PDB file of C-alpha atoms and ligand atoms in Angstrom:
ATOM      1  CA  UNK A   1      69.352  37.882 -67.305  1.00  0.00           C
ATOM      2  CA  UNK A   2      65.943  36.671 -65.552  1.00  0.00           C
ATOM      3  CA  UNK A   3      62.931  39.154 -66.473  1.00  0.00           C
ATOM      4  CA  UNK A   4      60.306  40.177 -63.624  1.00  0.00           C
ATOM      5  CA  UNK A   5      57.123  41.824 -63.385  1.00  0.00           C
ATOM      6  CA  UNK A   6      57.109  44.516 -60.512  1.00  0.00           C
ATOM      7  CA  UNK A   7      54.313  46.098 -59.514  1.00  0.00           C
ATOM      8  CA  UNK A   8      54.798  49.262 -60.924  1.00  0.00           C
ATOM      9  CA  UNK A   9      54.303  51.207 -57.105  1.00  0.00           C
ATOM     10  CA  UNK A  10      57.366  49.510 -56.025  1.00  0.00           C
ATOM     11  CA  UNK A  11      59.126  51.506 -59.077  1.00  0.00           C
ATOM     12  CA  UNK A  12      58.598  54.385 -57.598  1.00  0.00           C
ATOM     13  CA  UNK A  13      55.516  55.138 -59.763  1.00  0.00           C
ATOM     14  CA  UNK A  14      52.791  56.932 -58.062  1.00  0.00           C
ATOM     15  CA  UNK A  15      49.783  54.753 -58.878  1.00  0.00           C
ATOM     16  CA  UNK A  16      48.290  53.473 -55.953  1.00  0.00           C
ATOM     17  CA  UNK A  17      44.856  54.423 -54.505  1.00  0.00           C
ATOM     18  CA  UNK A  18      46.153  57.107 -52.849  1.00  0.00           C
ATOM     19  CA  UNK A  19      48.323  58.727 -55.385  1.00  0.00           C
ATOM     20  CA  UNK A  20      51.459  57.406 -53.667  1.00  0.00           C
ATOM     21  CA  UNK A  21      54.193  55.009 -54.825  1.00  0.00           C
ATOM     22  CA  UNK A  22      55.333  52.213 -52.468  1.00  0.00           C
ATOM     23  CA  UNK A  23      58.916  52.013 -50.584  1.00  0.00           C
ATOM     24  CA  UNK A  24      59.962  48.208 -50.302  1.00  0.00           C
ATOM     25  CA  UNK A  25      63.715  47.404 -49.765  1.00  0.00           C
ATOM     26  CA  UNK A  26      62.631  43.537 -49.892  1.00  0.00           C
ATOM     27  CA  UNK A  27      61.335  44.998 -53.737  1.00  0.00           C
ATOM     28  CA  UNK A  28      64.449  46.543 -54.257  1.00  0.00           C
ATOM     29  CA  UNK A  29      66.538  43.239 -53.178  1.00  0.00           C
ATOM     30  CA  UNK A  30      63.898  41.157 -55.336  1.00  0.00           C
ATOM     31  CA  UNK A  31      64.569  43.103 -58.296  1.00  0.00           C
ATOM     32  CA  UNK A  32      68.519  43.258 -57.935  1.00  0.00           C
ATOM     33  CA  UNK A  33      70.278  41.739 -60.989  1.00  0.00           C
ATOM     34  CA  UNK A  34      66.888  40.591 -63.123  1.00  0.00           C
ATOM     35  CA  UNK A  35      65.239  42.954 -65.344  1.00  0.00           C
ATOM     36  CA  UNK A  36      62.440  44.511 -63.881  1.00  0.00           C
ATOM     37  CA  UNK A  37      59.271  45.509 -66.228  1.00  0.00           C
ATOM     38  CA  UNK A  38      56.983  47.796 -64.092  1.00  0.00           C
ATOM     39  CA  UNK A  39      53.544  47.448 -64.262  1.00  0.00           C
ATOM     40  CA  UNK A  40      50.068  48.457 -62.645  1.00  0.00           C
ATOM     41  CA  UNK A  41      47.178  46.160 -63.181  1.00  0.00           C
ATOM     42  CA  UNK A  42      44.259  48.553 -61.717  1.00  0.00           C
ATOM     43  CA  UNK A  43      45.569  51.757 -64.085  1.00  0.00           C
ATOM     44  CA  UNK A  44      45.875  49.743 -67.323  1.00  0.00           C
ATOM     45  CA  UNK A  45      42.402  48.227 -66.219  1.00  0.00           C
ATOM     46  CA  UNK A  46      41.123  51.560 -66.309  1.00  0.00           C
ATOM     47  CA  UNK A  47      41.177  53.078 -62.872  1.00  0.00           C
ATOM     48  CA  UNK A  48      41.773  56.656 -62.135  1.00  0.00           C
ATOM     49  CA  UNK A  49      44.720  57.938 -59.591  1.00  0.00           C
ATOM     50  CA  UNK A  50      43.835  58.067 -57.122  1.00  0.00           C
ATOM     51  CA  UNK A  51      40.768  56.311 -56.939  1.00  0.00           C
ATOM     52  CA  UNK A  52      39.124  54.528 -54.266  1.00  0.00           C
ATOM     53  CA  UNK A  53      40.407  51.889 -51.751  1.00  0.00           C
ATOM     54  CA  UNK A  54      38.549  48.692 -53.109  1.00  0.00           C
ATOM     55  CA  UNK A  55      38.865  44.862 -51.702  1.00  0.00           C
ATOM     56  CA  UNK A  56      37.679  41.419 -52.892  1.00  0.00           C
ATOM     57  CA  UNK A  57      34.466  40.444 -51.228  1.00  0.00           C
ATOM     58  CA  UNK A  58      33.200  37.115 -50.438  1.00  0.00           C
ATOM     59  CA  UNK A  59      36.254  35.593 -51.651  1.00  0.00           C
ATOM     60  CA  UNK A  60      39.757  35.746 -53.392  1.00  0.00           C
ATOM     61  CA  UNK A  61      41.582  36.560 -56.758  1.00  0.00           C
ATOM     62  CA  UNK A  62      40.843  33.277 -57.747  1.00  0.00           C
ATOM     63  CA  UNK A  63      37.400  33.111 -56.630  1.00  0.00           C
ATOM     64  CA  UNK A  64      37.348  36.628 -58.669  1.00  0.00           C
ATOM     65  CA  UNK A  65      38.658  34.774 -62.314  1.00  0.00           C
ATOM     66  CA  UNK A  66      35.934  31.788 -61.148  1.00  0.00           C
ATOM     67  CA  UNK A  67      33.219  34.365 -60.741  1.00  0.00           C
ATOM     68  CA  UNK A  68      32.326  33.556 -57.236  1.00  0.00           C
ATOM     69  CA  UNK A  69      33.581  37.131 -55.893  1.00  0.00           C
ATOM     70  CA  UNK A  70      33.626  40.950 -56.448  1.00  0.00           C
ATOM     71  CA  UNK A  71      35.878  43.619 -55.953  1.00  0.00           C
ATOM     72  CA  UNK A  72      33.876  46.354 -54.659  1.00  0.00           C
ATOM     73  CA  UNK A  73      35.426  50.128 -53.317  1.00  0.00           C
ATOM     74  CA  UNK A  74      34.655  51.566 -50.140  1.00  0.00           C
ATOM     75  CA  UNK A  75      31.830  53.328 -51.822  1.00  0.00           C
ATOM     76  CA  UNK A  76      30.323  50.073 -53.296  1.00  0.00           C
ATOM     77  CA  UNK A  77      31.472  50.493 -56.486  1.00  0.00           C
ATOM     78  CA  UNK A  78      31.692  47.303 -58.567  1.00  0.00           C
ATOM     79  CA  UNK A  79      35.022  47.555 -60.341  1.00  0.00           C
ATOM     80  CA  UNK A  80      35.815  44.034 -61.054  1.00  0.00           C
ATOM     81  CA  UNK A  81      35.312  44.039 -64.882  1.00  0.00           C
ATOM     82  CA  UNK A  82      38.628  46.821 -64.467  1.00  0.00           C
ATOM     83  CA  UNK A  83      40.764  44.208 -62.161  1.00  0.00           C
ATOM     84  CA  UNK A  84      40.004  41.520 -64.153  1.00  0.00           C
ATOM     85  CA  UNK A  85      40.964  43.457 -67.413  1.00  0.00           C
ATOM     86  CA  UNK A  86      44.440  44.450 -65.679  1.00  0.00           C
ATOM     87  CA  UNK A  87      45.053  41.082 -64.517  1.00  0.00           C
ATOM     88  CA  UNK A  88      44.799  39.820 -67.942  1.00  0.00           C
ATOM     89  CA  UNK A  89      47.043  42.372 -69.463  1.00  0.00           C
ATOM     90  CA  UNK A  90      49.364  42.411 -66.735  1.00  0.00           C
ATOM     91  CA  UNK A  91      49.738  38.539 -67.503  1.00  0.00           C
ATOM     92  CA  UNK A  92      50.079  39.413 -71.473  1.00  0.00           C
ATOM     93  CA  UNK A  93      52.863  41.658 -71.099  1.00  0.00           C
ATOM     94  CA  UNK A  94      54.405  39.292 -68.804  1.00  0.00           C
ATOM     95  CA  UNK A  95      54.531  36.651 -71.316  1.00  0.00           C
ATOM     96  CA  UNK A  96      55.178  39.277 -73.993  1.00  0.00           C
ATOM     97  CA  UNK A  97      58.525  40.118 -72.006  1.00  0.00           C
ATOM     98  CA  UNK A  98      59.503  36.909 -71.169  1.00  0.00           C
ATOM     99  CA  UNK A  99      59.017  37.043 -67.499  1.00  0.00           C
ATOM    100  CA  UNK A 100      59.357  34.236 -65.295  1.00  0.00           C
ATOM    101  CA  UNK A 101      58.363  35.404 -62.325  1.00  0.00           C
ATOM    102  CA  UNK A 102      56.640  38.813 -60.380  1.00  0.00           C
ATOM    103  CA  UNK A 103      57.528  40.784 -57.204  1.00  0.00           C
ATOM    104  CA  UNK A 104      53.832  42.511 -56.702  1.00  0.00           C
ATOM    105  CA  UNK A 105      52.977  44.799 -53.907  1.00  0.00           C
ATOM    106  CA  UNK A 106      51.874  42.486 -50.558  1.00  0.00           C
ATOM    107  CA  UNK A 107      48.146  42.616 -49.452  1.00  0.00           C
ATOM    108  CA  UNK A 108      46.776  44.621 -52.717  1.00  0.00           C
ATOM    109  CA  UNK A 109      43.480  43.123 -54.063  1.00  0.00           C
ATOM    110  CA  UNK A 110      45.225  43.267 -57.570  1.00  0.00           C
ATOM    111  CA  UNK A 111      49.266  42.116 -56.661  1.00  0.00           C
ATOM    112  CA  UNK A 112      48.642  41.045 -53.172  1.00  0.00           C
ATOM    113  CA  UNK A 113      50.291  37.477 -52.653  1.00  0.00           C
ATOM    114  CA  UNK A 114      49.625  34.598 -50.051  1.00  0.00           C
ATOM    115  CA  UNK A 115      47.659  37.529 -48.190  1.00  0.00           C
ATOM    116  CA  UNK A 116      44.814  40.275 -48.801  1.00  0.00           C
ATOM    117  CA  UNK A 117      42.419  41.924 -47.216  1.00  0.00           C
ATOM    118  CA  UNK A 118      39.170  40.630 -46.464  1.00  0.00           C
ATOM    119  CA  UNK A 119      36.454  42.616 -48.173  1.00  0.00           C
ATOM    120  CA  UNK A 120      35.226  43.947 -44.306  1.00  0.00           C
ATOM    121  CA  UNK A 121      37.493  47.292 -44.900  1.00  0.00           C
ATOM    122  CA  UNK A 122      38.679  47.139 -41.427  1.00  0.00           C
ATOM    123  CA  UNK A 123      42.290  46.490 -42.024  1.00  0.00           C
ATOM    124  CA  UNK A 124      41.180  42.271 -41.789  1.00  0.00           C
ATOM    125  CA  UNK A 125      43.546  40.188 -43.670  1.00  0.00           C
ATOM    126  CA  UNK A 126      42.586  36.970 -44.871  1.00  0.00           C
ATOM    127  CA  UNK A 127      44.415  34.407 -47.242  1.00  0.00           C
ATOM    128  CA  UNK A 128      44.705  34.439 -50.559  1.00  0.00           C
ATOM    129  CA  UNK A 129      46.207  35.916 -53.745  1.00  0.00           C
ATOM    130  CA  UNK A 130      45.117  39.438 -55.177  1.00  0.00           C
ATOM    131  CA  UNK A 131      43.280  39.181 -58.613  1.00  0.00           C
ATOM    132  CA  UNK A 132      46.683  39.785 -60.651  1.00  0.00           C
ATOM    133  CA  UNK A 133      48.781  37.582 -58.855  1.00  0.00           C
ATOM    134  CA  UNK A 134      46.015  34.301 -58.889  1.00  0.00           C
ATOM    135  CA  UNK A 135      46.492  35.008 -62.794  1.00  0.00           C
ATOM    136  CA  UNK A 136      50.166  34.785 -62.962  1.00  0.00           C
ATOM    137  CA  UNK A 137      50.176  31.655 -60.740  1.00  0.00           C
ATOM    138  CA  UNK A 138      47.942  29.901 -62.749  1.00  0.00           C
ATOM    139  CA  UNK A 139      50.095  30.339 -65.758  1.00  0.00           C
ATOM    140  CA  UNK A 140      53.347  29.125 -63.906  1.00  0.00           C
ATOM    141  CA  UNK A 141      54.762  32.262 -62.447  1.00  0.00           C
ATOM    142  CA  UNK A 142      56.548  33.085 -59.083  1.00  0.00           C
ATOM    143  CA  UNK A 143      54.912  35.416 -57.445  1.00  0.00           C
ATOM    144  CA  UNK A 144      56.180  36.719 -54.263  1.00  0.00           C
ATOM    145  CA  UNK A 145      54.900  39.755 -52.122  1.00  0.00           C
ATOM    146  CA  UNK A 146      56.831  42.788 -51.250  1.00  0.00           C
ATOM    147  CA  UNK A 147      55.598  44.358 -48.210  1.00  0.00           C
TER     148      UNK A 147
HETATM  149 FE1  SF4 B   1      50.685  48.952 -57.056  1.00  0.00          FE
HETATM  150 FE2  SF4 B   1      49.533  46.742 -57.967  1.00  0.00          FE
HETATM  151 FE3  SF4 B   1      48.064  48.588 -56.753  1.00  0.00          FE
HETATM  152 FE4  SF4 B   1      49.055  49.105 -59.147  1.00  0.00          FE
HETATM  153  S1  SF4 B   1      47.573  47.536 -58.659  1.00  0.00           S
HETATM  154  S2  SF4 B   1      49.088  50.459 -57.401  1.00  0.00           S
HETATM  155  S3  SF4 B   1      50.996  48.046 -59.064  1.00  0.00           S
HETATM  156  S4  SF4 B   1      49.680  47.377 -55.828  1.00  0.00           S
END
């Protein structure tokens, strides 16, 4: 049976900024059959729920694991040390559990895939891959957004 990563919102667990889980029937279609690990890249960084909305500025996930960006909360917060840390242990217990491929939350600055927002915090989107999701790809994985 094929192993995913799934963002763990999509799971029904209530991690994202706002306390909330996330409702995706694309998710639940994604998942159908494979074995789905849940996991939440900003919580095992070390992010509180909720915590604040943040968004990659002046660039994208992978300008974030290059060093040429920041992901910064609506309150200016830096807290890309914390997105950096989950994307790396997001990608550990990927490989740990064998998976070959993710289904991670669309237009997050952590799972967001092919799209994100664009740092301006005024709903913008620009493209790109959240900081989690650059990872994965650049060891091999499928990632594909659920909105
Ligand atoms: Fe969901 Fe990913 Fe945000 Fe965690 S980091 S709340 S899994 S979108």
């Amino acid at each position: 049976m094929e192993t995913i990563l799934l963002s763990a919102c999509l799971s029904g667990v209530p991690c994202r900024y706002d306390g909330r889980a996330k409702e995706s029937a694309f998710a639940t279609e994604a998942a159908e059959g494979k074995r789905a690990v849940p996991f939440c890249p900003e919580t095992a960084g070390g992010l509180a729920t909720p915590r604040r909305p943040a968004e990659i500025m002046g660039g994208d996930g992978d300008d974030v694991l290059d060093g040429r960006a920041r992901v910064v909360d609506d309150q200016g917060t830096d807290v890309t040390e914390e997105f950096v840390e989950g994307a790396h242990r997001a990608l550990a217990v990927a490989r740990r559990t064998g998976c070959t491929g993710a289904v991670l939350t669309a237009r997050s600055p952590s799972c967001g895939c092919g799209e994100i927002y664009d740092g301006s915090f005024d709903g913008v989107l620009r493209p790109g891959d959240g900081v989690t999701a650059a990872l994965l790809r650049r060891h091999g994985m499928d990632v594909r957004a659920a909105h």
